[in-house]
């Protein structure tokens, strides 16, 4: 049974959670394959608000199995807190929540390392991370010497011995860098994490094997990307990216399921662009238009509460992301937010050193020096939040969506005009 993937084609927060939630009716399994508790989304069902971060959105549907794949980095206390919050709201996930035994574990020293790098960085090197220890944990994973996986928590003696060595090293490093550093206590952290391991043991398994069996038995699987493709560590606006492959390119590595199992690749975009954290953003509108989009779209980070930077739709960046992710269809979100703006702009090319280009640059310097070339489209004044069919959209709104699809060379299958499930237009 072919699988589906849902990925963001911008800098995150494209409202992928709503698409995943909608498609849960047609799927039996939802898989996270990268990132960690840096992602966050809020789902409101029947007046109850659910805040999810590490746990896939599918957990709110009783028929859906949820998998945290090997490519995800897990902070056990954050995961346990999220699970107990869900249990308190009456969500029963027993037997249908699975965490990879190969996923890497975030420790307190990762949070401290990140605080140190973020606070000591000069303003131009400041990445503006979510400070969830994501980057330092992935650094230890790739470095191998200091990486710890969920499976290791099931072996107390070797785990403690290894943690002693890791913490001795981290303490030496951090003491040299910080004036008022209180060393980490390997024994206390060992006790704490072994207890987390015991509490999480019912969920930890070989999720790659589990997924292969699910696919072979005909279960319908959906892969849920966190962050957006432009934050991908290889294909995004490096170094202002997250530390994982947040485009669809991360699916096979981060889940153990082959990419050939997928035949539907949905790219999710906002009708405009936002970004949270540092880094170049060619179409940013640091002006009244940007403020209006932020206010109407409630563009504040779910995890950190930071105001998101807002700007016009960037075709160059989104087309690059769509190609990298192999997108076959487009979902255009938050179209309602643009109502009332008389003239809408869309960047269809960049200009750099007097030359026009439609290529997304690899160098951050080039991206910073880029000037967008805009095309203007007429706006509309009607409130779209009650519109439920394509034909009922005002003609300029239809033209705007068609323009985005044509520019990206993709059919638009879904248009969203509000947070609720019914505020969704299926396009013919
Ligand atoms: P990190 O993922 O915490 O290392 O942060 C790296 C960059 O990715 C920062 O600019 C963050 O603001 C951004 N980022 C991380 N997670 C998300 C997300 O879920 N949505 C939007 N931006 C994110």
Short mmCIF file of C-alpha atoms and ligand atoms in Angstrom, two decimals:
data_model
loop_
_atom_site.label_atom_id
_atom_site.label_comp_id
_atom_site.label_asym_id
_atom_site.label_seq_id
_atom_site.Cartn_x
_atom_site.Cartn_y
_atom_site.Cartn_z
CA UNK A 1 0.00 0.00 0.00
CA UNK A 2 1.71 3.24 -1.10
CA UNK A 3 2.51 5.78 1.59
CA UNK A 4 2.10 9.58 1.78
CA UNK A 5 4.45 12.27 2.94
CA UNK A 6 3.57 15.77 4.12
CA UNK A 7 6.41 18.31 4.17
CA UNK A 8 6.67 22.06 4.52
CA UNK A 9 8.23 23.93 1.61
CA UNK A 10 9.17 27.08 3.51
CA UNK A 11 10.89 27.86 6.83
CA UNK A 12 8.47 25.85 8.96
CA UNK A 13 5.08 26.55 10.55
CA UNK A 14 3.22 25.95 7.28
CA UNK A 15 0.28 24.39 9.18
CA UNK A 16 1.31 20.85 8.20
CA UNK A 17 -0.42 19.58 11.34
CA UNK A 18 -3.81 20.46 9.89
CA UNK A 19 -3.09 18.52 6.68
CA UNK A 20 -1.81 15.53 8.63
CA UNK A 21 -4.89 15.64 10.83
CA UNK A 22 -7.20 15.80 7.78
CA UNK A 23 -5.44 12.90 6.07
CA UNK A 24 -5.55 10.72 9.19
CA UNK A 25 -8.95 9.48 7.98
CA UNK A 26 -7.15 7.77 5.09
CA UNK A 27 -4.10 6.52 7.04
CA UNK A 28 -3.35 4.02 9.79
CA UNK A 29 0.15 5.10 10.83
CA UNK A 30 1.82 8.53 11.22
CA UNK A 31 5.63 8.71 11.41
CA UNK A 32 7.96 11.50 12.55
CA UNK A 33 11.40 11.04 10.98
CA UNK A 34 13.52 14.00 12.15
CA UNK A 35 13.74 16.90 14.58
CA UNK A 36 12.57 16.78 18.16
CA UNK A 37 10.68 18.96 20.59
CA UNK A 38 11.69 22.03 18.53
CA UNK A 39 8.53 21.37 16.51
CA UNK A 40 5.18 22.26 17.96
CA UNK A 41 1.60 22.36 16.93
CA UNK A 42 -1.74 22.98 18.47
CA UNK A 43 -4.78 20.99 17.43
CA UNK A 44 -8.26 21.97 18.61
CA UNK A 45 -10.89 19.24 18.52
CA UNK A 46 -14.37 19.75 19.94
CA UNK A 47 -13.17 22.73 21.96
CA UNK A 48 -10.25 20.83 23.57
CA UNK A 49 -6.76 22.18 22.84
CA UNK A 50 -3.97 19.63 22.37
CA UNK A 51 -0.37 20.85 22.28
CA UNK A 52 1.90 18.40 20.52
CA UNK A 53 5.62 18.56 20.04
CA UNK A 54 7.34 15.17 19.73
CA UNK A 55 4.28 12.98 19.49
CA UNK A 56 2.86 12.76 15.94
CA UNK A 57 -0.49 14.47 15.34
CA UNK A 58 -2.15 11.11 14.62
CA UNK A 59 -2.20 10.32 18.34
CA UNK A 60 -5.55 12.13 18.57
CA UNK A 61 -7.17 9.53 16.27
CA UNK A 62 -7.80 6.24 18.10
CA UNK A 63 -7.24 4.12 14.96
CA UNK A 64 -3.79 5.60 14.20
CA UNK A 65 -0.42 4.18 15.30
CA UNK A 66 2.24 6.85 15.93
CA UNK A 67 5.94 6.33 15.35
CA UNK A 68 8.87 8.46 16.52
CA UNK A 69 11.53 7.30 14.10
CA UNK A 70 15.26 6.77 14.52
CA UNK A 71 16.02 10.18 12.98
CA UNK A 72 14.26 12.04 15.81
CA UNK A 73 16.13 13.27 18.90
CA UNK A 74 14.22 12.64 22.12
CA UNK A 75 14.35 14.57 25.37
CA UNK A 76 12.79 11.96 27.68
CA UNK A 77 11.35 14.35 30.33
CA UNK A 78 9.71 16.43 27.58
CA UNK A 79 8.27 13.31 25.97
CA UNK A 80 6.95 11.93 29.28
CA UNK A 81 5.38 15.30 30.08
CA UNK A 82 3.68 15.38 26.69
CA UNK A 83 2.39 11.83 27.15
CA UNK A 84 1.03 12.52 30.63
CA UNK A 85 -0.65 15.70 29.30
CA UNK A 86 -2.35 13.63 26.60
CA UNK A 87 -3.38 10.97 29.11
CA UNK A 88 -4.86 13.67 31.37
CA UNK A 89 -7.00 14.81 28.43
CA UNK A 90 -8.27 11.26 27.99
CA UNK A 91 -6.14 10.25 24.98
CA UNK A 92 -5.42 6.52 25.12
CA UNK A 93 -2.20 5.75 23.23
CA UNK A 94 -1.29 2.44 24.84
CA UNK A 95 -0.20 -0.12 22.25
CA UNK A 96 -0.15 2.45 19.44
CA UNK A 97 2.75 4.73 20.31
CA UNK A 98 6.24 3.59 19.28
CA UNK A 99 9.66 5.17 19.80
CA UNK A 100 12.69 3.97 17.89
CA UNK A 101 15.37 2.21 19.93
CA UNK A 102 17.85 4.00 17.65
CA UNK A 103 16.63 7.55 18.32
CA UNK A 104 19.20 9.67 20.13
CA UNK A 105 18.73 11.01 23.64
CA UNK A 106 18.97 14.67 24.69
CA UNK A 107 20.75 15.23 28.03
CA UNK A 108 20.97 18.33 30.26
CA UNK A 109 24.50 19.05 28.98
CA UNK A 110 23.08 19.43 25.46
CA UNK A 111 20.82 22.23 26.69
CA UNK A 112 23.78 23.88 28.44
CA UNK A 113 25.99 23.56 25.36
CA UNK A 114 23.32 25.19 23.25
CA UNK A 115 22.79 28.00 25.74
CA UNK A 116 26.54 28.62 25.67
CA UNK A 117 26.85 28.70 21.86
CA UNK A 118 23.77 30.85 21.42
CA UNK A 119 24.67 33.32 24.17
CA UNK A 120 28.35 33.65 23.26
CA UNK A 121 27.73 34.00 19.53
CA UNK A 122 28.12 37.42 18.02
CA UNK A 123 24.81 38.75 16.74
CA UNK A 124 25.66 37.73 13.18
CA UNK A 125 26.39 34.11 14.22
CA UNK A 126 23.38 33.83 16.47
CA UNK A 127 21.12 31.14 14.96
CA UNK A 128 18.10 31.89 17.14
CA UNK A 129 17.47 28.21 17.88
CA UNK A 130 14.57 26.91 19.97
CA UNK A 131 17.12 25.95 22.70
CA UNK A 132 15.78 22.42 23.04
CA UNK A 133 19.26 20.87 22.76
CA UNK A 134 18.53 19.66 19.24
CA UNK A 135 21.76 20.79 17.56
CA UNK A 136 24.17 19.54 20.28
CA UNK A 137 22.41 16.16 20.39
CA UNK A 138 22.70 15.70 16.60
CA UNK A 139 26.33 16.84 16.86
CA UNK A 140 27.01 14.02 19.33
CA UNK A 141 25.13 11.57 17.13
CA UNK A 142 27.31 12.33 14.12
CA UNK A 143 30.44 12.58 16.29
CA UNK A 144 29.63 9.05 17.64
CA UNK A 145 31.88 9.15 20.72
CA UNK A 146 29.27 10.87 22.91
CA UNK A 147 25.98 9.79 21.33
CA UNK A 148 23.47 7.81 23.42
CA UNK A 149 20.46 6.02 21.89
CA UNK A 150 17.19 5.01 23.52
CA UNK A 151 18.28 1.34 23.33
CA UNK A 152 21.24 2.15 25.62
CA UNK A 153 18.89 3.03 28.49
CA UNK A 154 17.97 -0.65 28.76
CA UNK A 155 21.55 -1.59 29.77
CA UNK A 156 22.19 0.13 33.13
CA UNK A 157 25.82 -0.84 33.75
CA UNK A 158 27.35 -0.01 30.38
CA UNK A 159 25.10 3.06 30.17
CA UNK A 160 26.36 4.40 33.50
CA UNK A 161 30.00 3.71 32.60
CA UNK A 162 29.65 5.48 29.28
CA UNK A 163 27.76 8.42 30.78
CA UNK A 164 30.58 8.87 33.34
CA UNK A 165 33.10 9.23 30.51
CA UNK A 166 30.87 11.53 28.50
CA UNK A 167 30.06 13.77 31.44
CA UNK A 168 33.71 13.96 32.57
CA UNK A 169 34.55 15.24 29.08
CA UNK A 170 31.61 17.68 28.93
CA UNK A 171 32.41 19.02 32.43
CA UNK A 172 36.02 19.73 31.45
CA UNK A 173 34.89 21.52 28.32
CA UNK A 174 32.14 23.57 29.92
CA UNK A 175 34.28 24.50 32.97
CA UNK A 176 36.87 25.94 30.60
CA UNK A 177 34.25 28.01 28.83
CA UNK A 178 32.06 29.22 31.72
CA UNK A 179 32.97 31.22 34.82
CA UNK A 180 30.23 29.98 37.11
CA UNK A 181 29.81 26.38 36.01
CA UNK A 182 28.42 23.74 38.34
CA UNK A 183 29.64 20.36 37.03
CA UNK A 184 27.06 17.81 35.93
CA UNK A 185 26.68 14.85 38.27
CA UNK A 186 26.97 11.65 36.21
CA UNK A 187 25.46 9.45 38.92
CA UNK A 188 22.36 11.64 39.41
CA UNK A 189 21.81 12.01 35.67
CA UNK A 190 22.33 8.27 35.24
CA UNK A 191 19.65 7.55 37.88
CA UNK A 192 17.28 10.05 36.32
CA UNK A 193 17.68 8.74 32.77
CA UNK A 194 17.47 5.07 33.75
CA UNK A 195 14.15 5.89 35.37
CA UNK A 196 13.02 7.61 32.15
CA UNK A 197 14.13 4.52 30.25
CA UNK A 198 11.98 2.34 32.53
CA UNK A 199 8.95 4.57 32.03
CA UNK A 200 9.40 4.70 28.25
CA UNK A 201 10.28 0.99 27.87
CA UNK A 202 6.73 -0.03 26.78
CA UNK A 203 7.07 2.23 23.72
CA UNK A 204 10.67 1.60 22.67
CA UNK A 205 11.15 -0.82 19.78
CA UNK A 206 12.80 -1.41 16.44
CA UNK A 207 10.45 0.94 14.58
CA UNK A 208 12.12 0.33 11.23
CA UNK A 209 11.21 -3.37 11.40
CA UNK A 210 7.76 -2.45 12.76
CA UNK A 211 7.19 -0.07 9.81
CA UNK A 212 8.25 -2.65 7.23
CA UNK A 213 5.72 -5.06 8.67
CA UNK A 214 3.03 -2.37 8.67
CA UNK A 215 3.75 -1.55 5.01
CA UNK A 216 3.83 -5.23 4.02
CA UNK A 217 0.52 -5.88 5.72
CA UNK A 218 -1.07 -3.09 3.67
CA UNK A 219 -1.38 -0.46 6.38
CA UNK A 220 -1.48 3.10 5.05
CA UNK A 221 1.49 5.08 6.34
CA UNK A 222 1.99 8.86 6.42
CA UNK A 223 5.34 10.56 7.06
CA UNK A 224 5.07 13.91 8.84
CA UNK A 225 7.95 16.35 8.30
CA UNK A 226 8.73 18.78 11.11
CA UNK A 227 10.09 22.28 10.46
CA UNK A 228 10.26 23.12 6.73
CA UNK A 229 12.44 22.16 3.79
CA UNK A 230 14.27 25.51 3.86
CA UNK A 231 15.50 24.59 7.35
CA UNK A 232 17.00 21.33 6.03
CA UNK A 233 20.63 21.02 7.13
CA UNK A 234 21.76 20.11 3.59
CA UNK A 235 19.29 21.88 1.33
CA UNK A 236 18.18 24.87 3.41
CA UNK A 237 19.62 28.31 4.11
CA UNK A 238 22.70 26.90 5.90
CA UNK A 239 23.87 27.68 8.59
CA UNK A 240 20.49 29.19 9.56
CA UNK A 241 18.81 25.80 9.53
CA UNK A 242 17.91 23.04 11.94
CA UNK A 243 20.27 20.06 12.39
CA UNK A 244 18.28 17.43 10.50
CA UNK A 245 16.98 16.70 7.01
CA UNK A 246 13.60 18.34 7.38
CA UNK A 247 12.78 18.02 3.68
CA UNK A 248 11.40 14.73 2.37
CA UNK A 249 15.01 13.69 1.74
CA UNK A 250 15.20 12.71 5.42
CA UNK A 251 12.42 10.12 5.33
CA UNK A 252 14.34 6.98 4.40
CA UNK A 253 17.29 7.71 6.70
CA UNK A 254 15.11 8.87 9.59
CA UNK A 255 12.55 6.08 9.55
CA UNK A 256 14.16 3.03 7.97
CA UNK A 257 11.28 2.83 5.46
CA UNK A 258 12.33 3.02 1.80
CA UNK A 259 11.41 6.18 -0.15
CA UNK A 260 9.90 3.94 -2.83
CA UNK A 261 7.08 3.12 -0.42
CA UNK A 262 5.74 6.68 -0.97
CA UNK A 263 3.65 7.70 -3.98
CA UNK A 264 1.99 10.87 -2.72
CA UNK A 265 4.29 13.77 -1.85
CA UNK A 266 2.34 16.74 -0.50
CA UNK A 267 4.19 20.05 -0.21
CA UNK A 268 2.60 22.48 2.22
CA UNK A 269 3.00 26.24 1.83
CA UNK A 270 1.50 29.28 3.43
CA UNK A 271 0.01 31.80 1.01
CA UNK A 272 2.85 34.07 2.21
CA UNK A 273 6.16 33.33 3.95
CA UNK A 274 7.26 33.34 7.59
CA UNK A 275 10.44 32.57 9.40
CA UNK A 276 11.32 32.40 13.09
CA UNK A 277 14.90 32.74 14.28
CA UNK A 278 17.86 34.26 12.45
CA UNK A 279 18.98 34.10 8.84
CA UNK A 280 18.30 35.77 5.52
CA UNK A 281 14.74 36.12 4.32
CA UNK A 282 14.67 37.89 0.95
CA UNK A 283 10.93 38.65 0.83
CA UNK A 284 10.64 39.77 4.48
CA UNK A 285 8.35 42.74 5.03
CA UNK A 286 9.66 44.49 8.12
CA UNK A 287 6.89 47.07 7.80
CA UNK A 288 3.15 47.54 8.09
CA UNK A 289 2.38 44.69 5.67
CA UNK A 290 4.51 42.26 7.71
CA UNK A 291 2.87 43.44 10.92
CA UNK A 292 -0.57 43.03 9.45
CA UNK A 293 0.18 39.45 8.35
CA UNK A 294 1.60 38.67 11.82
CA UNK A 295 -1.47 40.08 13.55
CA UNK A 296 -4.11 38.52 11.31
CA UNK A 297 -2.26 35.19 10.94
CA UNK A 298 -1.36 35.09 14.68
CA UNK A 299 2.21 34.45 13.63
CA UNK A 300 3.89 33.68 16.95
CA UNK A 301 5.99 30.55 17.58
CA UNK A 302 4.16 27.59 19.15
CA UNK A 303 7.25 26.39 21.04
CA UNK A 304 8.98 29.66 21.98
CA UNK A 305 6.22 32.26 21.55
CA UNK A 306 8.60 34.41 19.46
CA UNK A 307 6.99 36.72 16.88
CA UNK A 308 7.52 35.24 13.42
CA UNK A 309 9.06 37.34 10.68
CA UNK A 310 6.54 37.73 7.84
CA UNK A 311 6.80 38.49 4.12
CA UNK A 312 5.59 37.80 0.59
CA UNK A 313 5.49 34.39 -1.04
CA UNK A 314 8.90 33.42 -2.43
CA UNK A 315 8.61 31.18 -5.51
CA UNK A 316 12.39 30.77 -5.92
CA UNK A 317 12.77 29.35 -2.40
CA UNK A 318 9.59 27.24 -2.48
CA UNK A 319 10.36 25.80 -5.93
CA UNK A 320 13.82 24.76 -4.74
CA UNK A 321 12.21 23.10 -1.70
CA UNK A 322 9.54 21.39 -3.83
CA UNK A 323 12.20 19.91 -6.11
CA UNK A 324 14.37 18.66 -3.27
CA UNK A 325 11.34 17.05 -1.64
CA UNK A 326 9.99 15.59 -4.90
CA UNK A 327 6.62 17.17 -4.27
CA UNK A 328 3.74 16.02 -6.47
CA UNK A 329 0.96 18.29 -5.16
CA UNK A 330 0.51 21.47 -3.19
CA UNK A 331 -1.56 22.50 -0.17
CA UNK A 332 -1.89 26.28 0.16
CA UNK A 333 -2.59 27.31 3.74
CA UNK A 334 -3.78 30.49 5.48
CA UNK A 335 -5.14 32.10 2.32
CA UNK A 336 -7.71 33.94 4.49
CA UNK A 337 -4.91 35.94 6.15
CA UNK A 338 -4.31 37.88 2.91
CA UNK A 339 -7.90 39.23 2.68
CA UNK A 340 -8.00 43.01 2.58
CA UNK A 341 -4.50 43.57 1.17
CA UNK A 342 -5.18 45.45 -2.09
CA UNK A 343 -2.03 44.39 -3.96
CA UNK A 344 -0.28 41.07 -3.35
CA UNK A 345 3.32 40.52 -4.34
CA UNK A 346 5.03 37.25 -5.20
CA UNK A 347 8.80 36.95 -5.76
CA UNK A 348 9.28 34.99 -8.98
CA UNK A 349 13.04 35.58 -9.38
CA UNK A 350 16.04 37.06 -7.56
CA UNK A 351 18.47 39.70 -8.69
CA UNK A 352 22.09 39.57 -7.59
CA UNK A 353 24.98 41.65 -8.89
CA UNK A 354 22.74 43.00 -11.63
CA UNK A 355 21.85 39.49 -12.83
CA UNK A 356 18.48 37.79 -12.74
CA UNK A 357 18.35 34.24 -11.38
CA UNK A 358 15.74 31.70 -10.40
CA UNK A 359 18.23 29.55 -8.48
CA UNK A 360 18.21 29.38 -4.68
CA UNK A 361 21.82 30.17 -3.72
CA UNK A 362 24.05 27.87 -1.65
CA UNK A 363 25.97 30.70 -0.05
CA UNK A 364 24.35 32.65 2.73
CA UNK A 365 26.19 35.77 1.53
CA UNK A 366 24.54 35.44 -1.88
CA UNK A 367 21.14 34.93 -0.27
CA UNK A 368 21.66 38.02 1.90
CA UNK A 369 22.60 40.09 -1.15
CA UNK A 370 19.62 38.97 -3.14
CA UNK A 371 16.85 41.38 -4.15
CA UNK A 372 13.53 39.73 -4.99
CA UNK A 373 11.88 40.49 -8.31
CA UNK A 374 8.16 40.72 -7.68
CA UNK A 375 5.06 40.21 -9.73
CA UNK A 376 1.91 41.91 -8.44
CA UNK A 377 -1.50 40.34 -8.26
CA UNK A 378 -4.79 41.95 -7.27
CA UNK A 379 -6.03 41.19 -3.77
CA UNK A 380 -9.58 40.67 -2.54
CA UNK A 381 -11.56 42.16 0.33
CA UNK A 382 -13.95 39.31 1.20
CA UNK A 383 -13.48 37.31 4.38
CA UNK A 384 -12.67 33.76 3.16
CA UNK A 385 -13.17 31.95 6.43
CA UNK A 386 -16.64 30.70 5.56
CA UNK A 387 -15.83 29.64 2.00
CA UNK A 388 -16.01 25.89 1.47
CA UNK A 389 -15.76 25.44 -2.31
CA UNK A 390 -13.28 26.49 -4.95
CA UNK A 391 -15.96 28.19 -7.05
CA UNK A 392 -17.10 30.29 -4.08
CA UNK A 393 -13.66 31.87 -3.68
CA UNK A 394 -13.42 35.41 -5.07
CA UNK A 395 -11.86 35.38 -8.54
CA UNK A 396 -8.64 37.19 -7.43
CA UNK A 397 -8.11 34.59 -4.66
CA UNK A 398 -8.50 31.75 -7.20
CA UNK A 399 -6.11 33.52 -9.55
CA UNK A 400 -3.57 33.97 -6.73
CA UNK A 401 -3.64 30.25 -5.84
CA UNK A 402 -3.48 29.23 -9.51
CA UNK A 403 -0.51 31.54 -9.96
CA UNK A 404 1.39 29.87 -7.09
CA UNK A 405 0.63 26.40 -8.49
CA UNK A 406 1.71 27.39 -11.99
CA UNK A 407 4.92 28.99 -10.74
CA UNK A 408 5.84 25.86 -8.79
CA UNK A 409 4.65 23.57 -11.59
CA UNK A 410 2.37 21.66 -9.21
CA UNK A 411 -1.35 21.01 -8.97
CA UNK A 412 -2.96 22.59 -5.91
CA UNK A 413 -5.11 19.96 -4.19
CA UNK A 414 -6.03 21.71 -0.93
CA UNK A 415 -6.62 25.33 0.05
CA UNK A 416 -7.05 26.21 3.71
CA UNK A 417 -8.99 29.29 4.85
CA UNK A 418 -8.97 28.79 8.63
CA UNK A 419 -7.78 26.46 11.39
CA UNK A 420 -10.88 24.21 11.53
CA UNK A 421 -11.28 21.04 9.51
CA UNK A 422 -14.32 22.47 7.69
CA UNK A 423 -12.36 25.54 6.63
CA UNK A 424 -10.74 23.46 3.93
CA UNK A 425 -11.33 23.58 0.20
CA UNK A 426 -10.61 20.48 -1.88
CA UNK A 427 -9.56 21.68 -5.32
CA UNK A 428 -10.77 19.73 -8.34
P1 LIG B 1 16.75 24.37 16.32
O1 LIG B 1 15.96 23.44 15.47
O2 LIG B 1 16.18 24.55 17.71
O3 LIG B 1 18.20 24.03 16.33
O4 LIG B 1 16.66 25.83 15.64
C1 LIG B 1 17.27 26.10 14.38
C2 LIG B 1 16.40 27.03 13.55
O5 LIG B 1 15.23 26.33 13.15
C3 LIG B 1 15.93 28.29 14.27
O6 LIG B 1 15.84 29.34 13.34
C4 LIG B 1 14.53 27.91 14.74
O7 LIG B 1 13.71 29.05 14.94
C5 LIG B 1 14.08 27.07 13.56
N1 LIG B 1 13.05 26.10 13.92
C6 LIG B 1 13.19 24.96 14.62
N2 LIG B 1 12.02 24.31 14.74
C7 LIG B 1 11.11 25.06 14.07
C8 LIG B 1 9.72 24.89 13.79
O8 LIG B 1 9.06 23.91 14.18
N3 LIG B 1 9.14 25.88 13.07
C9 LIG B 1 9.83 26.95 12.60
N4 LIG B 1 11.13 27.13 12.81
C10 LIG B 1 11.76 26.20 13.54
#
